[in-house]
Tab-separated table of C-alpha atoms and ligand atoms in Angstrom:
chain	number	residue	atom	x	y	z
A	1	MET	CA	20.606	10.422	0.564
A	2	PRO	CA	17.083	11.815	0.173
A	3	ASP	CA	14.841	11.683	3.220
A	4	LYS	CA	12.748	8.577	3.729
A	5	LEU	CA	9.094	9.117	2.836
A	6	ILE	CA	6.930	8.321	5.837
A	7	LEU	CA	3.694	8.929	3.911
A	8	LYS	CA	2.897	8.536	0.245
A	9	VAL	CA	-0.599	9.313	-1.012
A	10	LYS	CA	-1.283	8.473	-4.632
A	11	ASP	CA	-4.316	9.571	-6.656
A	12	MET	CA	-6.529	9.496	-3.584
A	13	GLU	CA	-10.248	10.074	-4.157
A	14	THR	CA	-12.927	10.225	-1.482
A	15	HIS	CA	-16.697	10.219	-1.701
A	16	ILE	CA	-18.855	11.370	1.188
A	17	GLY	CA	-22.362	10.152	0.490
A	18	GLN	CA	-23.116	11.153	-3.076
A	19	TYR	CA	-20.438	13.840	-3.121
A	20	HIS	CA	-17.112	13.310	-4.837
A	21	ILE	CA	-15.072	15.404	-2.406
A	22	LEU	CA	-11.469	14.437	-3.151
A	23	GLN	CA	-10.659	13.957	-6.794
A	24	GLY	CA	-6.954	13.285	-6.901
A	25	VAL	CA	-4.733	13.996	-3.910
A	26	ASN	CA	-1.030	13.199	-4.188
A	27	LEU	CA	1.366	13.740	-1.299
A	28	GLU	CA	4.906	12.724	-0.475
A	29	VAL	CA	5.840	13.449	3.115
A	30	PRO	CA	9.496	13.156	4.145
A	31	GLU	CA	10.227	11.861	7.625
A	32	GLY	CA	11.328	14.365	10.261
A	33	HIS	CA	9.934	17.445	8.529
A	34	VAL	CA	6.833	19.610	8.596
A	35	THR	CA	4.740	19.466	5.431
A	36	VAL	CA	1.974	22.034	5.204
A	37	LEU	CA	-1.318	21.659	3.353
A	38	ILE	CA	-2.927	24.916	2.402
A	39	GLY	CA	-5.965	25.910	0.390
A	40	ARG	CA	-9.167	27.889	0.506
A	41	ASN	CA	-12.173	27.104	2.730
A	42	GLY	CA	-13.870	23.963	1.523
A	43	ALA	CA	-10.902	22.935	-0.648
A	44	GLY	CA	-10.707	19.483	0.946
A	45	LYS	CA	-7.908	19.844	3.502
A	46	THR	CA	-9.769	18.298	6.435
A	47	THR	CA	-11.140	15.515	4.222
A	48	THR	CA	-7.587	14.773	3.098
A	49	LEU	CA	-6.413	14.257	6.691
A	50	ARG	CA	-9.507	12.233	7.571
A	51	SER	CA	-9.070	10.063	4.492
A	52	ILE	CA	-5.412	9.353	5.292
A	53	ILE	CA	-6.298	8.091	8.772
A	54	GLY	CA	-9.384	6.224	7.500
A	55	LEU	CA	-12.212	8.276	9.033
A	56	THR	CA	-13.563	8.992	5.549
A	57	PRO	CA	-12.020	6.051	3.712
A	58	PRO	CA	-10.741	6.775	0.210
A	59	SER	CA	-12.730	5.256	-2.639
A	60	LYS	CA	-9.718	5.192	-4.977
A	61	GLY	CA	-5.953	5.510	-4.859
A	62	SER	CA	-3.414	4.385	-2.299
A	63	VAL	CA	-2.034	5.525	1.038
A	64	GLU	CA	1.335	4.148	2.072
A	65	PHE	CA	2.465	4.815	5.632
A	66	ASN	CA	5.899	3.792	6.845
A	67	GLY	CA	6.235	1.257	4.028
A	68	GLN	CA	2.786	-0.318	4.448
A	69	MET	CA	-0.379	0.175	2.399
A	70	ILE	CA	-3.026	1.351	4.864
A	71	HIS	CA	-5.980	2.515	2.746
A	72	GLY	CA	-9.083	0.515	3.608
A	73	LEU	CA	-7.937	-0.190	7.175
A	74	PRO	CA	-10.102	1.098	10.043
A	75	PRO	CA	-8.897	4.260	11.819
A	76	TYR	CA	-7.982	2.497	15.081
A	77	THR	CA	-5.719	0.060	13.208
A	78	ILE	CA	-4.024	2.952	11.424
A	79	ALA	CA	-3.665	4.809	14.725
A	80	LEU	CA	-1.949	1.816	16.306
A	81	LYS	CA	0.590	1.846	13.473
A	82	GLY	CA	1.720	5.242	14.761
A	83	MET	CA	-0.450	7.946	13.223
A	84	ALA	CA	-2.565	10.492	15.083
A	85	LEU	CA	-4.981	13.205	14.039
A	86	VAL	CA	-5.402	16.420	15.985
A	87	PRO	CA	-8.848	17.437	14.740
A	88	GLU	CA	-10.105	20.959	14.105
A	89	ASP	CA	-12.464	20.727	17.088
A	90	GLN	CA	-9.584	19.480	19.286
A	91	GLY	CA	-11.572	16.532	20.670
A	92	ILE	CA	-10.489	16.895	24.285
A	93	PHE	CA	-12.646	15.838	27.241
A	94	SER	CA	-13.706	19.074	28.976
A	95	THR	CA	-15.070	17.444	32.124
A	96	LEU	CA	-11.826	15.539	32.736
A	97	THR	CA	-8.668	17.085	34.120
A	98	VAL	CA	-5.647	17.761	31.932
A	99	GLU	CA	-3.885	14.824	33.584
A	100	GLU	CA	-6.862	12.519	32.902
A	101	ASN	CA	-6.936	13.628	29.272
A	102	PHE	CA	-3.323	12.481	28.975
A	103	LYS	CA	-4.064	9.202	30.753
A	104	ILE	CA	-7.025	8.342	28.570
A	105	ALA	CA	-4.936	8.912	25.455
A	106	MET	CA	-2.088	6.623	26.546
A	107	GLN	CA	-1.926	3.288	24.758
A	108	LYS	CA	0.554	2.110	27.397
A	109	GLU	CA	1.559	3.467	30.766
A	110	ASP	CA	5.175	2.338	30.594
A	111	LYS	CA	8.361	4.249	31.374
A	112	VAL	CA	8.882	5.616	27.848
A	113	THR	CA	5.293	6.858	27.648
A	114	LEU	CA	5.642	8.646	30.979
A	115	GLU	CA	8.964	10.123	29.811
A	116	ARG	CA	7.257	11.306	26.647
A	117	LYS	CA	4.601	12.979	28.793
A	118	ASP	CA	7.346	14.837	30.696
A	119	TRP	CA	8.845	15.918	27.374
A	120	ILE	CA	5.414	17.146	26.181
A	121	LEU	CA	5.058	19.212	29.349
A	122	ASP	CA	8.454	20.758	28.562
A	123	VAL	CA	7.240	21.600	25.049
A	124	PHE	CA	3.999	23.035	26.507
A	125	PRO	CA	5.036	24.344	29.958
A	126	ASP	CA	1.717	26.238	30.287
A	127	LEU	CA	0.019	22.880	30.900
A	128	LYS	CA	2.193	21.981	33.888
A	129	PRO	CA	0.320	24.023	36.508
A	130	LYS	CA	-3.014	22.951	34.991
A	131	LEU	CA	-2.646	19.168	35.314
A	132	LYS	CA	-5.253	18.865	38.076
A	133	GLN	CA	-7.701	21.304	36.494
A	134	LYS	CA	-10.619	20.477	34.230
A	135	ALA	CA	-9.711	20.781	30.558
A	136	GLY	CA	-12.929	22.724	29.921
A	137	GLY	CA	-11.517	25.645	31.923
A	138	LEU	CA	-8.370	26.031	29.807
A	139	SER	CA	-7.878	28.950	27.429
A	140	GLY	CA	-8.253	28.308	23.697
A	141	GLY	CA	-4.492	28.116	23.274
A	142	GLN	CA	-4.051	25.744	26.205
A	143	LYS	CA	-6.776	23.472	24.822
A	144	GLN	CA	-4.905	23.330	21.537
A	145	MET	CA	-1.689	22.489	23.394
A	146	LEU	CA	-3.463	19.691	25.242
A	147	SER	CA	-4.969	18.394	22.043
A	148	ILE	CA	-1.562	18.229	20.340
A	149	GLY	CA	0.165	17.019	23.505
A	150	ARG	CA	-2.266	14.169	23.946
A	151	SER	CA	-1.532	12.935	20.424
A	152	LEU	CA	2.188	12.920	21.156
A	153	VAL	CA	1.956	10.770	24.241
A	154	ASN	CA	2.052	7.537	22.236
A	155	ASP	CA	4.925	6.469	20.041
A	156	ASN	CA	3.544	8.199	16.942
A	157	LYS	CA	5.560	8.523	13.785
A	158	LEU	CA	3.176	10.919	12.093
A	159	LEU	CA	0.983	13.655	13.444
A	160	LEU	CA	-1.770	15.190	11.293
A	161	ILE	CA	-2.760	18.567	12.720
A	162	ASP	CA	-5.839	20.375	11.397
A	163	GLU	CA	-5.767	24.184	11.601
A	164	PRO	CA	-4.417	24.533	15.131
A	165	SER	CA	-4.253	28.330	14.974
A	166	LYS	CA	-7.982	28.806	14.450
A	167	GLY	CA	-9.289	31.405	16.873
A	168	LEU	CA	-5.990	31.856	18.703
A	169	ALA	CA	-4.382	35.161	19.648
A	170	PRO	CA	-1.166	35.985	17.715
A	171	ILE	CA	1.015	35.344	20.765
A	172	MET	CA	-0.468	31.851	21.080
A	173	VAL	CA	0.176	31.216	17.397
A	174	GLU	CA	3.847	32.033	18.037
A	175	THR	CA	3.919	29.601	20.963
A	176	LEU	CA	2.400	26.989	18.693
A	177	ALA	CA	5.035	27.618	16.017
A	178	ASN	CA	7.820	27.058	18.553
A	179	ALA	CA	6.173	23.883	19.790
A	180	ILE	CA	5.760	22.450	16.290
A	181	LYS	CA	9.446	23.133	15.595
A	182	GLN	CA	10.332	21.078	18.677
A	183	ILE	CA	7.871	18.320	17.830
A	184	LYS	CA	9.254	17.637	14.376
A	185	SER	CA	12.512	16.262	15.779
A	186	HIS	CA	10.361	13.576	17.391
A	187	THR	CA	7.404	13.075	15.036
A	188	THR	CA	6.845	13.981	11.390
A	189	VAL	CA	4.096	16.576	11.032
A	190	VAL	CA	1.503	17.210	8.335
A	191	LEU	CA	-0.081	20.535	9.157
A	192	VAL	CA	-3.228	21.971	7.618
A	193	GLU	CA	-2.965	25.703	8.117
A	194	GLN	CA	-4.597	28.753	6.574
A	195	ASN	CA	-2.644	31.164	8.746
A	196	PHE	CA	0.165	31.841	6.314
A	197	TRP	CA	2.441	33.226	9.002
A	198	LEU	CA	2.311	29.921	10.907
A	199	ALA	CA	2.440	27.819	7.736
A	200	SER	CA	5.562	29.603	6.551
A	201	ALA	CA	7.175	29.733	10.000
A	202	VAL	CA	7.158	25.962	10.450
A	203	GLY	CA	6.564	24.453	7.006
A	204	GLU	CA	9.442	23.118	4.964
A	205	ARG	CA	7.451	21.712	2.062
A	206	TYR	CA	3.958	22.717	1.018
A	207	TYR	CA	1.065	21.365	-0.986
A	208	ILE	CA	-1.843	23.451	-2.194
A	209	ILE	CA	-5.213	21.720	-2.297
A	210	ASP	CA	-7.927	23.214	-4.476
A	211	ASP	CA	-11.294	21.719	-5.397
A	212	GLY	CA	-10.351	18.377	-3.891
A	213	GLN	CA	-7.032	18.043	-5.705
A	214	THR	CA	-3.401	18.760	-4.964
A	215	VAL	CA	-2.535	21.446	-7.507
A	216	HIS	CA	0.899	22.727	-6.436
A	217	GLU	CA	3.806	21.570	-4.313
A	218	GLY	CA	7.251	22.737	-3.504
A	219	VAL	CA	9.566	24.125	-0.862
A	220	MET	CA	8.142	26.767	1.446
A	221	GLU	CA	10.779	29.407	0.567
A	222	ASP	CA	9.467	29.438	-2.995
A	223	LEU	CA	5.841	29.869	-1.909
A	224	ILE	CA	6.826	32.719	0.417
A	225	LYS	CA	8.247	34.566	-2.622
A	226	ASP	CA	5.383	33.664	-4.953
A	227	LYS	CA	2.745	36.317	-4.282
A	228	VAL	CA	0.797	35.340	-7.415
A	229	LEU	CA	0.348	31.768	-6.227
A	230	GLN	CA	-0.568	32.985	-2.748
A	231	GLN	CA	-3.261	35.278	-4.115
A	232	ARG	CA	-4.607	32.758	-6.571
A	233	TYR	CA	-5.081	29.871	-4.195
A	234	LEU	CA	-4.989	31.278	-0.733
A	235	GLY	CA	-6.657	34.631	-1.141
A	236	ILE	CA	-3.751	36.239	0.663
A	237	GLY	CA	-3.473	39.976	0.108
A	238	THR	CA	-0.339	42.065	-0.087
A	239	LYS	CA	-0.028	42.111	3.705
A	240	GLU	CA	3.352	40.775	4.783
B	1	LIG	N1	-19.952	15.176	5.661
B	1	LIG	C1	-19.982	15.889	4.532
B	1	LIG	N2	-21.062	15.851	3.707
B	1	LIG	C2	-21.105	16.576	2.577
B	1	LIG	N3	-20.115	17.385	2.159
B	1	LIG	C3	-19.041	17.475	2.936
B	1	LIG	C4	-18.890	16.735	4.159
B	1	LIG	N4	-17.702	17.026	4.705
B	1	LIG	C5	-17.122	17.909	3.876
B	1	LIG	N5	-17.916	18.182	2.813
B	1	LIG	C6	-17.617	19.103	1.709
B	1	LIG	O1	-16.371	18.745	1.183
B	1	LIG	C7	-15.635	19.885	0.793
B	1	LIG	C8	-14.284	19.846	1.490
B	1	LIG	O2	-14.486	20.011	2.887
B	1	LIG	P1	-13.281	20.072	3.900
B	1	LIG	O3	-13.863	20.175	5.250
B	1	LIG	O4	-12.365	18.941	3.623
B	1	LIG	O5	-12.587	21.408	3.463
B	1	LIG	P2	-11.422	22.254	4.183
B	1	LIG	O6	-10.419	22.565	3.125
B	1	LIG	O7	-10.967	21.569	5.391
B	1	LIG	O8	-12.207	23.589	4.545
B	1	LIG	P3	-12.021	24.600	5.812
B	1	LIG	O9	-10.875	25.493	5.456
B	1	LIG	O10	-13.293	25.353	5.835
B	1	LIG	O11	-11.792	23.785	7.038
B	1	LIG	C9	-16.486	21.091	1.152
B	1	LIG	O12	-17.159	21.514	-0.007
B	1	LIG	C10	-17.476	20.542	2.164
B	1	LIG	O13	-18.695	21.224	2.094
B	2	LIG	MG1	-11.007	22.036	7.376
């Protein structure tokens, strides 16, 4: 049986002010997998994630999440249905401790939520000794872990992660790859990622976004072999 689709985006268009930013985004995201969105700077990747969760509401098209049409709903309503966005700027509270950042994110403080927090700390063990420290003092990688971890603390079915590797050292990117592999057994992931190493290490399916449209899709193994496609849309050189 084919995997259930947790997210289906059809002909999505988004205007920001007078600008027609997204002009036809189509995505089918199977549950329990990592789907990667790639594309050049300014292609519309962030706007795609923000439009799915309702922060820049689509002007046309449909977004179906877990069997329900959600386009036009406010972001907090969509979030309560089990979707979270880990934004590019991470959005953590620097003056609060790591523990407080978790607490503030929790929709409930019941047993399962606290168990999920323990699981998150197993996925990101670096955060364990930092629980009582201010989030502002964490390293770039640890901040990214907290940002992702915080989004996992609720019973989310879908996590949208925007370029988590930005500015991280290669060793941290590897840590992130391992974490995302663990996360997908728990929550479906849509990952925007320009770091092709990370995208190909964790991604199972890919979509390429160019000029506000989805222009290619397929299984990651095919994209890894397709140097022409990589160069055309991602500006990736011959470097392995
Ligand atoms: N608030 C805004 N007002 C006007 N134009 C915007 C706004 N937000 C985004 N854009 C434009 O929309 C296009 C898509 O931007 P978006 O941030 O979605 O791209 P991206 O693929 O995430 O790029 P990057 O790789 O740099 O993060 C860009 O041309 C950008 O300049
Ligand atoms: Mg972006």
